[in-house]
XYZ file of C-alpha atoms in Angstrom:
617
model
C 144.407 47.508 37.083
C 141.113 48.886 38.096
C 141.371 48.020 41.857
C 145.144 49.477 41.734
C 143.844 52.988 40.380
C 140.774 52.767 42.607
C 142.566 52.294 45.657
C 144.919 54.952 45.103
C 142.396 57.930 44.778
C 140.841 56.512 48.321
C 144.688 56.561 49.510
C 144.788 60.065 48.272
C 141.956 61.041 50.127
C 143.121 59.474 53.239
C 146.033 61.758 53.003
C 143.278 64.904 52.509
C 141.524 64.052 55.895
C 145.053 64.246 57.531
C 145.345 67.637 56.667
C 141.837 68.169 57.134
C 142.510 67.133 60.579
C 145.368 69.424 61.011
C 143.345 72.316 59.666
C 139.937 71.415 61.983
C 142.394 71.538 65.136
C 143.773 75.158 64.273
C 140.752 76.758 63.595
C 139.083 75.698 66.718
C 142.283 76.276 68.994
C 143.045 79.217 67.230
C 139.592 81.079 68.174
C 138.991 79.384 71.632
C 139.334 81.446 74.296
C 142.237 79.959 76.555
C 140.872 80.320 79.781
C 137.776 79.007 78.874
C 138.032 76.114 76.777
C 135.923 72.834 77.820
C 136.579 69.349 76.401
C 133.348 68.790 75.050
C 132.807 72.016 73.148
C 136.288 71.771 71.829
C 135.793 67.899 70.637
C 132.199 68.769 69.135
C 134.116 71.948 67.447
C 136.450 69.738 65.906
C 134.896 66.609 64.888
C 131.978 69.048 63.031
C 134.459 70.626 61.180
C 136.518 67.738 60.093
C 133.073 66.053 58.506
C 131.918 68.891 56.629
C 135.272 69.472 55.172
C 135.223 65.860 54.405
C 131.796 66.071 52.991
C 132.938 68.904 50.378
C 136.017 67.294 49.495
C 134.908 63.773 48.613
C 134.006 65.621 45.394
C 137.441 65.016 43.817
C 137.152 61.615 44.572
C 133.984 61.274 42.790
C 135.055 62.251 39.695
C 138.451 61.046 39.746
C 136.326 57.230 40.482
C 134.419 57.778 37.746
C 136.024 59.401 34.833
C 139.002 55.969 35.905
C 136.307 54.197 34.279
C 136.837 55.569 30.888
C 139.157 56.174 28.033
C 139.509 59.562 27.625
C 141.551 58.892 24.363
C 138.827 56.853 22.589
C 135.766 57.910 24.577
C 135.049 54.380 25.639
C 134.915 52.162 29.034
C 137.973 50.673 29.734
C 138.022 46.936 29.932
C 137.462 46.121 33.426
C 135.074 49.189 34.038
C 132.062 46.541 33.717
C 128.409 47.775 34.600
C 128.888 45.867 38.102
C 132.340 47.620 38.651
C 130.878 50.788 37.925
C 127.796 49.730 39.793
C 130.196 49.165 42.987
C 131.995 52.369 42.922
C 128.645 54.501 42.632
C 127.608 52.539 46.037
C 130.542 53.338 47.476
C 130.440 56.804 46.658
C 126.899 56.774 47.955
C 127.203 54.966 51.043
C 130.449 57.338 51.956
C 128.186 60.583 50.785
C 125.375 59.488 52.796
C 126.562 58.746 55.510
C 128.568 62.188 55.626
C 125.476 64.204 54.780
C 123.550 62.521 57.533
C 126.855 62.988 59.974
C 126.485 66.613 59.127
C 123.027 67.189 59.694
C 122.917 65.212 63.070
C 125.923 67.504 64.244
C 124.288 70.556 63.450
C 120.882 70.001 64.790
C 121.305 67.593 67.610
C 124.656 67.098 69.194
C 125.670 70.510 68.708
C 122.476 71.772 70.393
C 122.729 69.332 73.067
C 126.588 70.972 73.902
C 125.697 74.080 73.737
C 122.418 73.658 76.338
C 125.424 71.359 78.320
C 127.459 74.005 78.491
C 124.838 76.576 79.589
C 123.444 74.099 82.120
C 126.500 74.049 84.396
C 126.299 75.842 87.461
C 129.961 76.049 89.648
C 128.311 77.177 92.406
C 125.719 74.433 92.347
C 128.063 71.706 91.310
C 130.325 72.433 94.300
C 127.763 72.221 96.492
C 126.576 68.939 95.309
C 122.989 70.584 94.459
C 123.843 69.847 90.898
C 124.680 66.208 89.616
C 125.623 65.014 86.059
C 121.880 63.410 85.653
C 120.603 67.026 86.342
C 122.360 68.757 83.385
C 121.944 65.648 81.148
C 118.199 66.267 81.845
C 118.404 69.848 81.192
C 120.214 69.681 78.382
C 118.186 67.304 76.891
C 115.210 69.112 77.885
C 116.219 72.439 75.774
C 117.142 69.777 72.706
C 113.684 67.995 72.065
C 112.562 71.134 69.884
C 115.596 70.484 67.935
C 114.537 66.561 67.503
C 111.146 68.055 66.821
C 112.201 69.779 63.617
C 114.804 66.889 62.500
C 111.572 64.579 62.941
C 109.497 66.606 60.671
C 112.196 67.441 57.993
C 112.131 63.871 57.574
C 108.477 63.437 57.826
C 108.003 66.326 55.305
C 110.777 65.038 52.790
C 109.210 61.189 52.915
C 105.425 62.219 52.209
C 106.075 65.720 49.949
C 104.550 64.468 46.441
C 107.760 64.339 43.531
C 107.599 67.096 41.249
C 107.184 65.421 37.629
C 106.669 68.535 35.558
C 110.371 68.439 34.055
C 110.180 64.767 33.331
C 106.569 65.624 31.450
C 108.289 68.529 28.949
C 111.327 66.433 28.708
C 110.451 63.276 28.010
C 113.214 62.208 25.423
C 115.891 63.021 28.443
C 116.351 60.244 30.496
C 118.580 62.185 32.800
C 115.665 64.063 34.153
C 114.043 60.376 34.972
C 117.283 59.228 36.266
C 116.850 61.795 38.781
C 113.519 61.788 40.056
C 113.821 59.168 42.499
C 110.502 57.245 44.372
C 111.732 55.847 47.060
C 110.905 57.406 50.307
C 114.008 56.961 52.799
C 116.293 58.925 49.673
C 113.770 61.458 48.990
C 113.344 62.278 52.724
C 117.234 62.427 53.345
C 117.259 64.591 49.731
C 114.571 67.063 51.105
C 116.429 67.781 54.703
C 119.606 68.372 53.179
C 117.736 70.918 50.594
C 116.389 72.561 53.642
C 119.917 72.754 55.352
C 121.680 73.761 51.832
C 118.929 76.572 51.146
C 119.402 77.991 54.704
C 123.153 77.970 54.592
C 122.755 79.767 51.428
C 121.185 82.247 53.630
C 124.179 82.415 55.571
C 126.453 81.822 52.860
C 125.565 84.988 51.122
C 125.562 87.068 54.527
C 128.852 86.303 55.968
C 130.998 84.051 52.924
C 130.433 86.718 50.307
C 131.978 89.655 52.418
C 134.175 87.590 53.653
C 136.053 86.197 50.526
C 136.030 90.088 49.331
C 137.789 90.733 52.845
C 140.096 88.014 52.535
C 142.723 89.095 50.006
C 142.349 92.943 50.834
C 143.215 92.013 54.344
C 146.536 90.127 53.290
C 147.362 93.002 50.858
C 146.813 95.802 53.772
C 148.189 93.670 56.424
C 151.421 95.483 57.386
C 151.021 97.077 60.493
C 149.216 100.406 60.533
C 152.123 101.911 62.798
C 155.771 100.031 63.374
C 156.612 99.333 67.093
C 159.586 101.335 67.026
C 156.908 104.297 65.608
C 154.182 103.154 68.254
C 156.854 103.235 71.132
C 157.830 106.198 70.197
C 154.827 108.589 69.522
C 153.577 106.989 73.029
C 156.445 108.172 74.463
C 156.611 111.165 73.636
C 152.520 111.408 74.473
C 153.375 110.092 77.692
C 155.824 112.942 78.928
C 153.372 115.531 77.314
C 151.071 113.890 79.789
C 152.953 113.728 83.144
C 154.145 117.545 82.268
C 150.818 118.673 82.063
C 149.872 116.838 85.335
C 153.243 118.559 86.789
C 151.802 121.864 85.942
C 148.326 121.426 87.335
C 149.609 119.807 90.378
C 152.112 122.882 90.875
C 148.963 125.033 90.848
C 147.462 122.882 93.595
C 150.639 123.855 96.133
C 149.656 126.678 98.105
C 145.958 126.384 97.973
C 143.773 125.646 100.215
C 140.561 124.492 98.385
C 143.100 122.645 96.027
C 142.647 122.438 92.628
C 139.142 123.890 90.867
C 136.483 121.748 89.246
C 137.592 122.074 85.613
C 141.267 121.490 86.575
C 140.316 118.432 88.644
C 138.297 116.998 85.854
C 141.396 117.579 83.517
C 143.610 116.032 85.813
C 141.494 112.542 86.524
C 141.243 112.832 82.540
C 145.193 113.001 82.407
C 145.775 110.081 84.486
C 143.127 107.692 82.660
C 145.398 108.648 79.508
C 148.351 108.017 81.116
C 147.460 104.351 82.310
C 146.480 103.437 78.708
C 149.265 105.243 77.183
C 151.686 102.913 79.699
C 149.698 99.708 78.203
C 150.311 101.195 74.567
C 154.236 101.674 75.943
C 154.376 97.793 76.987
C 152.890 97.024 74.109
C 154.852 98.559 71.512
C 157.802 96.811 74.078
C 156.603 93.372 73.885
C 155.890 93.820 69.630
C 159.412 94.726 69.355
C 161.303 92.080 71.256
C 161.476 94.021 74.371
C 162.565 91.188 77.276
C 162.121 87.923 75.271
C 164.584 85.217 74.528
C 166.692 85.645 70.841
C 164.353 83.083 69.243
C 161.175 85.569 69.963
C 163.003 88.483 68.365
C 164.427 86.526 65.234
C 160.793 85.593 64.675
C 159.612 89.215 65.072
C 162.256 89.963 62.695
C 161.620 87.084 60.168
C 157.716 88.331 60.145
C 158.973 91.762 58.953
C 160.744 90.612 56.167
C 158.338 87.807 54.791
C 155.607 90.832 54.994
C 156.468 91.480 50.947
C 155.845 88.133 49.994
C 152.600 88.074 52.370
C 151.514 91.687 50.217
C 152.355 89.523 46.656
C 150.192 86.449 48.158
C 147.660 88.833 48.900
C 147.751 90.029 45.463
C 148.022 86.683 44.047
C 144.672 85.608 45.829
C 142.890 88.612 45.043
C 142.914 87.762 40.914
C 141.924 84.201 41.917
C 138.721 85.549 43.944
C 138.466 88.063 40.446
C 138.300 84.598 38.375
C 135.947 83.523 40.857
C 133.688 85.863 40.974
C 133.567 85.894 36.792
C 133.560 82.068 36.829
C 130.086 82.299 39.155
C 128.588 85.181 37.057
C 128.832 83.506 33.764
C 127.599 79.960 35.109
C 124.657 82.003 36.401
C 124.244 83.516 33.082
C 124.549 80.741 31.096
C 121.842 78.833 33.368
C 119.486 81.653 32.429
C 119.835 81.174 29.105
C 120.411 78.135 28.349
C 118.680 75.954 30.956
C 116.490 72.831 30.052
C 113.717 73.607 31.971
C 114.742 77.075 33.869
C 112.433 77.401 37.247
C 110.888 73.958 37.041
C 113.820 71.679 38.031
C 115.976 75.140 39.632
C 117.690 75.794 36.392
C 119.604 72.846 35.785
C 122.299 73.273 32.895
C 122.362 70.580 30.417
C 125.380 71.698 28.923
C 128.091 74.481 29.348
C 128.148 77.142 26.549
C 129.446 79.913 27.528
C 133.629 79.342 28.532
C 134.364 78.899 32.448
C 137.937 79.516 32.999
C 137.871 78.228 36.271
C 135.481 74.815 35.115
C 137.832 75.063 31.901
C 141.224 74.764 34.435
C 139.411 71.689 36.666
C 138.198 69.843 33.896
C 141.712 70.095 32.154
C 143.672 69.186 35.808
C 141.375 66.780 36.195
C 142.989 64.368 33.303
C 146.113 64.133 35.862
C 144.951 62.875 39.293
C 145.575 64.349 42.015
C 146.694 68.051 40.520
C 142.524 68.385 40.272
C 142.296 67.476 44.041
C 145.150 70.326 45.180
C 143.129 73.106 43.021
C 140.002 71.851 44.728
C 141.299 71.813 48.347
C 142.650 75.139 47.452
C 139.401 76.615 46.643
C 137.339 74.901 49.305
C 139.851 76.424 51.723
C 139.655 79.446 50.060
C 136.000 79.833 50.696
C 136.209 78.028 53.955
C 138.612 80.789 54.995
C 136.090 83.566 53.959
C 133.285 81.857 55.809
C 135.741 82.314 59.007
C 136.565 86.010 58.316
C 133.405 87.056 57.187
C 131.408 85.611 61.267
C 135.207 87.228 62.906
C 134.638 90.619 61.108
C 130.648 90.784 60.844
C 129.663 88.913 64.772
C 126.970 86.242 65.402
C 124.164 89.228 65.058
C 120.353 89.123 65.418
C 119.605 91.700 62.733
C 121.220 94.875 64.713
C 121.696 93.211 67.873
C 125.771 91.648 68.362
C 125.044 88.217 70.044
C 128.968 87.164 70.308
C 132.395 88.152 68.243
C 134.531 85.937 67.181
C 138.260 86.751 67.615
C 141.427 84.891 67.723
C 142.010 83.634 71.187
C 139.159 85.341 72.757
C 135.963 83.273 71.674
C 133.814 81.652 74.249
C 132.439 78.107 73.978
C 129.027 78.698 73.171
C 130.127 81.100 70.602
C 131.933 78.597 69.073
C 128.853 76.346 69.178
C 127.394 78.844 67.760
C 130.107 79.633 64.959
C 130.725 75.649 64.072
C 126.470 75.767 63.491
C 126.855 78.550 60.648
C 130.185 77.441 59.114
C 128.424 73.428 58.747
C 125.434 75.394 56.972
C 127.380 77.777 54.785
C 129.703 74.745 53.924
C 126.648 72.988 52.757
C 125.787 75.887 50.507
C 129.156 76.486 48.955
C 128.926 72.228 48.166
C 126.307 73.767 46.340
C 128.153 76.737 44.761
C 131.231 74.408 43.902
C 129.457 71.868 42.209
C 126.381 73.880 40.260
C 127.769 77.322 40.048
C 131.928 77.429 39.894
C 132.426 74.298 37.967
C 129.280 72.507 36.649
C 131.146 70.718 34.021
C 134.027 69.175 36.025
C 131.829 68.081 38.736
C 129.355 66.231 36.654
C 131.681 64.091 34.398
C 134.975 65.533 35.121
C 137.696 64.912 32.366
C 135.024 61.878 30.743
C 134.259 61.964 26.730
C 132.596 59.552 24.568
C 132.750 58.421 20.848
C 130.313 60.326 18.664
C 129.611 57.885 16.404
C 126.770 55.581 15.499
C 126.795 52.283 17.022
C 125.833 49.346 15.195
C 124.498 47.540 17.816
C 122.460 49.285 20.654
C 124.933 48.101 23.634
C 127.877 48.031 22.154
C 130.016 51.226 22.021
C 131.276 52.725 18.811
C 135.040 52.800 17.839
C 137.199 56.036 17.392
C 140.343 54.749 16.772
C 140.409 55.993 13.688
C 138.108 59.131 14.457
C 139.772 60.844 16.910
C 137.896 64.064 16.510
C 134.674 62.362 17.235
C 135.679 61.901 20.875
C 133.811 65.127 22.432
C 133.391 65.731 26.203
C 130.070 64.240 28.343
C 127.495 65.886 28.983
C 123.874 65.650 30.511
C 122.087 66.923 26.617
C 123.670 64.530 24.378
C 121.997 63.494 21.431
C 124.364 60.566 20.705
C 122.383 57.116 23.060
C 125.470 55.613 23.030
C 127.076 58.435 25.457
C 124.796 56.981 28.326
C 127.269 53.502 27.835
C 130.147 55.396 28.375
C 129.315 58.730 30.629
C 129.172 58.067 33.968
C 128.101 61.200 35.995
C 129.179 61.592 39.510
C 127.518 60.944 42.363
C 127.437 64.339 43.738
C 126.190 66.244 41.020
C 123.789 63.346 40.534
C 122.573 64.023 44.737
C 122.339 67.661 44.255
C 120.507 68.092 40.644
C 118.018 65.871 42.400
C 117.667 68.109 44.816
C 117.157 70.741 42.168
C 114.606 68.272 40.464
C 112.549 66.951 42.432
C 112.156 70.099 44.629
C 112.259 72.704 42.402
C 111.697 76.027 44.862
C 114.760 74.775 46.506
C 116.808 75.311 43.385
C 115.234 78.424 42.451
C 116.282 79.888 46.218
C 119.649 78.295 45.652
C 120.241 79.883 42.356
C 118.885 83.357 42.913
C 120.592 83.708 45.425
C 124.161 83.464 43.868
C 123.324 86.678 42.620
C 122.929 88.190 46.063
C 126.227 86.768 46.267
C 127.907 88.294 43.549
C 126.173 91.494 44.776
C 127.501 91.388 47.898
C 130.870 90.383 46.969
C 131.429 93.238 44.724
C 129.884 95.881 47.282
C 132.052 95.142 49.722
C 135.202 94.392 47.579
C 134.656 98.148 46.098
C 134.122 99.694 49.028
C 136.988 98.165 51.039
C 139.606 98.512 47.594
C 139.452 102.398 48.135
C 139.401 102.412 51.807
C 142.177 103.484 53.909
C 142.942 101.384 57.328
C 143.025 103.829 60.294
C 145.167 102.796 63.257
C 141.936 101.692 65.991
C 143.652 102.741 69.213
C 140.241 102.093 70.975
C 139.878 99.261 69.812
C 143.807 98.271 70.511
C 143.539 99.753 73.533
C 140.035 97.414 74.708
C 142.255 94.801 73.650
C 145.249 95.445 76.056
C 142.874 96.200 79.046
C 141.122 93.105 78.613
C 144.691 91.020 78.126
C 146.194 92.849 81.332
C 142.781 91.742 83.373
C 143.504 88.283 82.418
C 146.820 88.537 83.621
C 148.014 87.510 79.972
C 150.367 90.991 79.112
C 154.128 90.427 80.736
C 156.188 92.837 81.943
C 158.374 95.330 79.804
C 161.520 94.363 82.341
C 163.398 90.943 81.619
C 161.176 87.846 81.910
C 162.134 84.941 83.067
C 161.037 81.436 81.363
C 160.194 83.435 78.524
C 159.706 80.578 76.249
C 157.232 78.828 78.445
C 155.411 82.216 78.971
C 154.938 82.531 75.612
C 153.459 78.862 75.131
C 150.878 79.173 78.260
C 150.065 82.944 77.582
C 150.500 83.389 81.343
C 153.330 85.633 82.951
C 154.386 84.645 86.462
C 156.765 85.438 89.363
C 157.329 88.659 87.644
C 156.780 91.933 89.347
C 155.488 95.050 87.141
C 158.530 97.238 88.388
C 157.726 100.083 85.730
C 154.455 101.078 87.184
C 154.969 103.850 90.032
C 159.346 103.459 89.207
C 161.040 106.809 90.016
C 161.609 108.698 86.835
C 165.047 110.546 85.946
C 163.129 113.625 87.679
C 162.123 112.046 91.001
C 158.565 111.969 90.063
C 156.303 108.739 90.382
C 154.173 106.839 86.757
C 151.195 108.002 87.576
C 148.303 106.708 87.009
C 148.052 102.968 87.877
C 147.645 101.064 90.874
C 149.043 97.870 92.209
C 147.680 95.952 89.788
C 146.373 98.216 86.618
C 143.593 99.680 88.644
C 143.003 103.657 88.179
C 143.974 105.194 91.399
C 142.036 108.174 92.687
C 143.525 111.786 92.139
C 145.391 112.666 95.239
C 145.279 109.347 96.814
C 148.292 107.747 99.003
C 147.754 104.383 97.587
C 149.266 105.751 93.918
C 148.654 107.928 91.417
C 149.428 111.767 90.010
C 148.240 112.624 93.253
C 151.555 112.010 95.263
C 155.564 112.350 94.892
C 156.701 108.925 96.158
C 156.459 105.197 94.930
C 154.167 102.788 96.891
């Protein structure tokens, strides 16, 4: 019976790290930029992403493995849950956790280095002229990479000789927990230490971009319908547009007759006039292409099906803004409660015995938690959840050195090494918010989960007491128990275990780690305020940088019929198709002005196209 239920909760996750896999490859093809993606960022990308999701959500399975091993009814071990069975699922768990943890720490400071000094290494010019061979960049890669085995080499170093700290274990003698935790063997302490380091500088991170960008998150959803409709934008552009090639009329009909032409302020307007015009005839084919304009009937039904799910996308926005509200009160009175009621506060980084103060979000898990795998669904929900802020908080904020923008990240338009760069923050911040989940959101659930014990006496000192007949005697685990027979029964999980031994045995990592939740929560409501009264502004700038950099890449079509449309649409790339629109003879005779052969501004007066002339090219 044991190996059935076992088995299944591995099946289950199984089933998580398909979608995991599914969700890894949209976010990286999602942000890669088309044009420039290479096989071995996009595979590093990937496979980083798909272990530190993995990481976070073996959590589930951890408790789900070890509250199977008890009654929940009588607060006992069931039959077969043995000490060796229960011995053999925590090595499992461990082996599986390890293993991740030291997959994610490799990734993020080796092999992700290494690609991204590959990547900068290669030289087209070089390689075509055989001046550059494979060997080379290995070398060079490699060469840029040994500081990062360096510091890998001494967080080990510095986690296997760094003395334990046995002050909690001295004041709290009488709780074998705290001995439980402190661990003396080297190899564990050293991989416990370098994670610390990595979870305390993704906590950095994780307060920086996560918090801003969970407060982001819903308020983007809720103000997500378009700041102007593409009938609205094709017509106000319009209309702009003939404003625009009137005025140009009228200062050109000045120019007739002259001889010195037109004067210096008129000639500035002008030139001014036709830069407006060419963007104004992108902000035309845009509005165009939004609205259907020359696609097939399955492009338009989609354009129209996205209008009409845009209420339900508002009420989902809505929806997820009281669950980041529950959040955010779930963190702050976890915090609270550690502050008061702590065992030892600063010297084991505020560990939490026991739960006081009600969690509704710990309350939900721990209740969800009694029917596998409805626990697991609210748990990949809020892992995603944060995952998804992580995203929008590096899109919205950039890769920065304090004032300086290194690279944005945008949909479609990210290069490679800013994806390197992007994959490097999310595995740290992903660390942290293992961190958050586990110690701050829901301490209970993810130490014992659903798991209760008899609180009786025991007549014998390894033998568990009975509550058949005593059912409200059974009471919930927990790390302060007074009752010695709990420690038969309550198994806690391996994670919480890993991570409160962080806390424990190096204490100014917890302290960081906790404080800064705060900065969290301070963030989080800063930003959530400010953006909750703010009212989006249409960007044309910004829409407009958007559109010249699409029609350089050749990636905006035509507003005329396109042929192939379909397969346009899939390869972002419009071909065979001539841009009949610019230059076309208007109802009047008069030429689009404003636009050369191929988008380029055209000189005022010129014969090769422009405001400057009466005829198309």
């Amino acid at each position: 019976m044991g190996l059935i239920a076992t088995s299944l909760i591995w099946v289950a996750y199984a089933v998580c790290l398909a979608i995991l896999v599914f969700i890894a490859g949209i976010f990286v093809f999602i942000y890669q930029k088309p044009g420039e993606r290479v096989a071995s960022v996009t595979i590093v990308c990937f496979v980083t992403v798909l272990a530190l999701l993995a990481t976070v959500l073996l959590m589930p399975v951890d408790i789900a493995l070890t509250s199977a091993t008890v009654n929940r009814k009588l607060g006992a071990k069931k039959d077969w849950a043995t000490p060796d069975a229960v011995d053999n699922i925590k090595m499992q768990l461990k082996i599986v956790y390890y293993t991740l943890y030291s997959l994610d720490a490799v990734l993020c400071l080796l092999v992700v280095p290494f690609t991204y000094f590959w990547y900068e290494e290669y030289d087209e010019v070089a390689t075509d002229e055989g001046q550059q061979t494979i060997g080379s960049r290995l070398w060079g890669a490699f060469k840029y990479t040994i500081a990062f085995i360096v510091l890998v080499l001494a967080l080990f170093l510095v986690g296997f000789f760094v003395p334990v700290a046995k002050k909690a274990r001295d004041e709290h003698k009488d709780l074998d927990y705290f001995k439980d935790l402190l661990t003396e063997n080297h190899g564990e302490r050293a991989l416990t230490f370098s994670i610390g380091i990595l979870i305390t500088l993704g906590t950095i991170l994780y307060c920086i971009y996560t918090a801003p960008g969970l407060a982001l998150l819903p308020l983007t959803l809720i103000k997500s319908a378009p700041m102007i409709s593409a009938p609205q934008l094709a017509a106000s552009t319009s209309s702009q547009l003939a404003q625009n090639r009137e005025r140009q009329r009228q200062l050109e009909g000045r120019n007739e007759g002259r001889e010195g032409g037109l004067d210096t302020r008129d000639q500035r307007e002008l030139e001014s006039l036709v830069r407006e015009e060419r963007t104004l005839v992108r902000r035309e084919r845009l509005a165009a292409e939004n609205s259907g304009e020359g696609h097939n009937m399955l492009v338009r039904v989609w354009l129209k099906m996205e209008a009409v799910f845009r209420p339900i996308k508002l009420i989902a926005g809505l929806l997820l803004l009281v669950v980041t509200l529950i959040i955010f009160a779930s963190m702050l009175i976890t915090c609270i409660d550690k502050i008061k009621n702590s065992v030892c506060k600063a010297s084991c980084g505020y560990l939490l015995g026991h739960t006081k103060i009600f969690n509704p979000i710990n309350w939900l898990m721990t209740l969800t938690s009694k029917i596998f795998p409805i626990d697991y669904i609210l748990f990949l929900f809020l892992t995603l959840l944060f995952f998804s802020g992580s995203v929008v908080g590096i899109a919205t904020i950039g890769i920065r050195f304090l004032w300086v923008t290194l690279f944005q990240i945008k949909k479609g338009k990210t290069s490679p090494n800013a994806m390197l760069m992007a994959t490097v923050m999310l595995t740290l911040m992903t660390l942290a918010l293992n961190y958050s989940l586990a110690m701050i959101v829901a301490p209970q659930y993810a130490t014992f989960g659903p798991q209760t014990f008899c609180d009786r006496p025991s007549h014998h000192p390894d033998q568990q007491p009975d509550c058949s007949n005593h059912r409200k005697a059974v009471k919930l685990c927990s790390e302060r128990t007074e009752n010695p027979t709990a420690k038969l029964v309550c198994t806690p999980s391996v994670a919480s275990t890993f991570l409160n031994r962080i806390t424990v045995n190096f204490p100014f990592l917890g302290v960081v780690d906790f404080w800064a939740q705060f900065a969290f929560l301070g963030i989080f409501m800063i930003v959530f305020l400010v953006m909750l009264f703010r009212v989006p502004k249409l960007d044309e700038e910004s829409m407009d940088d958007d559109l010249r950099e699409a029609e350089e890449e050749g990636l905006l079509a035509s507003t005329g019929r396109r042929f192939g449309a379909t397969w346009q649409d899939i390869t972002g790339r419009a071909k065979g198709v001539k841009r009949a629109d610019y230059g076309a003879m208007g109802e009047d005779g008069a030429a689009d002005r404003g636009t050369g052969d191929h988008g380029e501004e055209a000189p005022v007066g010129s014969t090769n196209g422009g405001a400057g002339r009466d005829t198309n090219w």
